């Protein structure tokens, strides 16, 4: 068990053991098995296998037992004593690890060890030596604080270095819904009557805390709406929260709510020792193909601990040496810390060869599919590998100042329609209800986007942050990006949102000004598969400006017009999005008065920060302190760009309800204001 | 109808007609009837009335009809023709207003006019001339885009200038849950067997959009848990969303979900003309005293429009002259735009005298209560008026460097415990599930606080923004405020959050460094009744520092130690929260080397911004450009404080999972780093 101490550190990433010490990359629980991959793993396999229909059950006879187990059919029961030993191994790996680090959450792993064992040892189809195998079953631990359960299972299953990060409660189940939706989408697009090449399940364990979160209800409502029959969620019903019994705050009927959301519900009353109940529930869940299934598993948190089980004291703290001994006594566990009994080791060891066989079987199936359906196979390959089709970016239109003006939200739609035919992986949806989980639909090669009003990022912020932390290249298409939306008023007018995302790590915040910049934003966003992008787009119509370009946009900040020489303008006017036009108009006026004026578009701060010092000096020469920025949002952060001698024009109060033109005037976001500020500085 | 054009402008605040043109103050839908008030309105009334039990039903006989109506008992039906005329008046006020502004949402008002009429004309108890009357019934339009319904009703009821702002969908019902919880809380605290002085209902109308939002489910789950029997929510079940039929994305069983949440459910199948069905539903809802009630009212969006009813085209756009005429024909409405027929005017005119009588009756009741229970009356008065008890702040402890160090989250608890006995209005709760709606529990005089991890503000951001926009002085107690939380790792370590709130208007972002600063933050926060405060607090233990004070904290930024003279330090070290200690230690070292070093605590940027230029110059002299800031969070925005020549030490990437001390070292948030930066600058 590599890096035991790391494993025990927290319910977050094993960052120190598996990523550079200063790295910030972590992946969501499911992504231990869904990382984006350089090549289409395994497709080169040459293993032969039958390709007749329903090969899913056809495997070399030596593999039959595990495969049948995997399908939970005609189950030849593994000797129960061994199962119990395996389950206790999982419990004590969790107990010992949390004890050693004196930090972590032993309660859930102790209670959920039985369902965890059955899933990873009897049910799930995976290849521990290739976590990237496309058709593996997915698993998401939404109650991520119990991650020692997953670490123990991955360790026993034969996975090598592991890194897992858990989201704020509720995100994981939304993530699972996205993964199951992706499976259903790809199956519908690529499966053939004679070749079911996309065919895997998504499993999830969630706790009371997940159930309390609004995002979980949003995601599960959609899962029911979409009828995601291959989504099977286990609800660890242990009645204990960090504050004590859930009775203090959470007394709703969860089963009934999920029924209302269109789910199939099964209740396993004895999740502690009712192994057959759990097996039967999974079998029933698989039989229900038109609805997602919630298996409510009533468990005892901290099962096995004689004095702390079923109490909040076992939720998030080490048991303590005395209680660990008592638990060893109680469960009859004579072994040293971190010991895995030989028979358990031997029992689990089969997953390495069996997993290789499962993948080989599928690879053979795909090879046959490829012969028969070369076009579909190529398309699916490009989606799974994430290699963008050559020349895709040629589909992006460009514009001249003569092109008719339009709202950037409409230009965005033009881009999406232009890209759809050339990007098979482009997939997304609109409306604020879809976005909160669509953002987490991360599959290698998919280019997921979602759209809503920019102000509603306040509802999505948890999911957006996790996509940035998880390096999921989601494209957030956020319209109505300022007071420019007009009558909807202050509750819908973003003020602080641009600044709030510029401060967030690993995210690209774009505010394009016209057609070329919208195209440029899409070019970078589509290419950015490990960094999410937010496009803030206008409701109001904007003209196409001189000097804007896809190339310039890709640099984040660039000069669009300039009548100065020797990189010594009298003043630099800096704008973003809908205010770049104002900067251009102000420059025209100032030039009439003989000023040497440079206009800079600052469409993405993050991209500009990444340019060379020479490039930056060429756009914002340090010698020129006469700088005026204009942006219809908070001025917070603009001092970095305009300097202490410059002037940032913006809005540091709430908006109001009126036609856009009127509000701009009221709030002083005007050509006159820019001219006055510029004259004051030069 | 004052400012008709304003009324039609949007589904947001009538800001231009009712607040300063540049003002940003708007109030949530409910707050037209729950604004904070300067004095305890009406208590000086001298009207006599009986004080025997159950006076609720005892009123001057001339008032009997309306009062009985208000109670929906033995209803003498108002002539149905008149009711229909009143309902059509409401419909056409909405139609004409949206038409005139060519902006707004006519569909909901046309469909919900019947329930609106019955609520405001027959059921609700209010005094239109005193929207601040404490014991009035509350109404929240959660489907706020339909605000023309509410404007029309308030106009007919006799209210004067109106200002209403609607939240993002879902916030309104959470707000209603908070208002109903406040009623139940005060009733339990102050009602006596012989004097039921707190006794009002909270009504809410919500639509499909609200039902799709997670926050609505969170709030309604709590409403069911708390058994808020006086909360009656109308679900406008019209099946139409902005994108078309709700079938495209929302097919859950809402009734069943609310049953699961512990609500009583009633279905009014004919919400368009089934007036008696609506009346009976309200009567039934009132009879169920141990559960909140959801009345699902099936309506036709845009009822009356022959060509646009029941389609998304009537949701958010003016009908157009032609369809308006067709609708006038269809509903038999011969009148001019904005006309209120005399008999309708006359019928509604009674609410002014009746409302005055209701308030007078209650005032008399309170006067009797005051005689009998002077202490309780005084306490309730102080809560209702919002006047803080004199000298309350003396309860706040202060500290010296000799006082034992502690985590600011623990010091915060000390403050809350110290304040509870002296602030009867102090009320709050913990856990991220409570906060999302508790934040909206705004009642004059209450000092509401809620607590969770700072990173979970990502789940609350919509509610926090609305509290700032609504000028609700909520105190957000946010612990685990940086990488200092340690093992929980990057998903739980705030990086961008401080910057994201410093960019938000009308909110105070505090990051106290020790006991005195925590006390100071509470002093300002409690006094700030129209501006929310966020306290970012440490999980880790911190020492009490020299020079910190409540007074200094109230200025936002202040010098805590300085060995310079003439306001000319060699270098200024600026820190916040847990990093102020690092600045102090670095200063000690630098002084040993003969440097003149000033250490400034920057506990609240907003408060510092509000100080005089002289004061600011005294803390950050413009002549001193050698400035080093240190904060364990994004450096975004710090350029404003340290200037282009200064150095901001912070974290612009994700955190990681390890013990706090180790992470601080890894991320360079150290005394050595500050010393090095300072030496580089001076």
PDB file of C-alpha atoms in Angstrom, chain A residues 79 156 162 312 318 338 422:
ATOM      1  CA  UNK A  79     -17.275 -18.498   1.055  1.00  0.00           C
ATOM      2  CA  UNK A 156      -6.991  -4.534  -2.733  1.00  0.00           C
ATOM      3  CA  UNK A 162      -4.072   6.497  -6.499  1.00  0.00           C
ATOM      4  CA  UNK A 312     -20.935  11.247  15.640  1.00  0.00           C
ATOM      5  CA  UNK A 318      -9.474   8.695  14.781  1.00  0.00           C
ATOM      6  CA  UNK A 338      -2.250  -2.434   7.675  1.00  0.00           C
ATOM      7  CA  UNK A 422     -16.526  19.394 -36.981  1.00  0.00           C
TER       8      UNK A 422
END
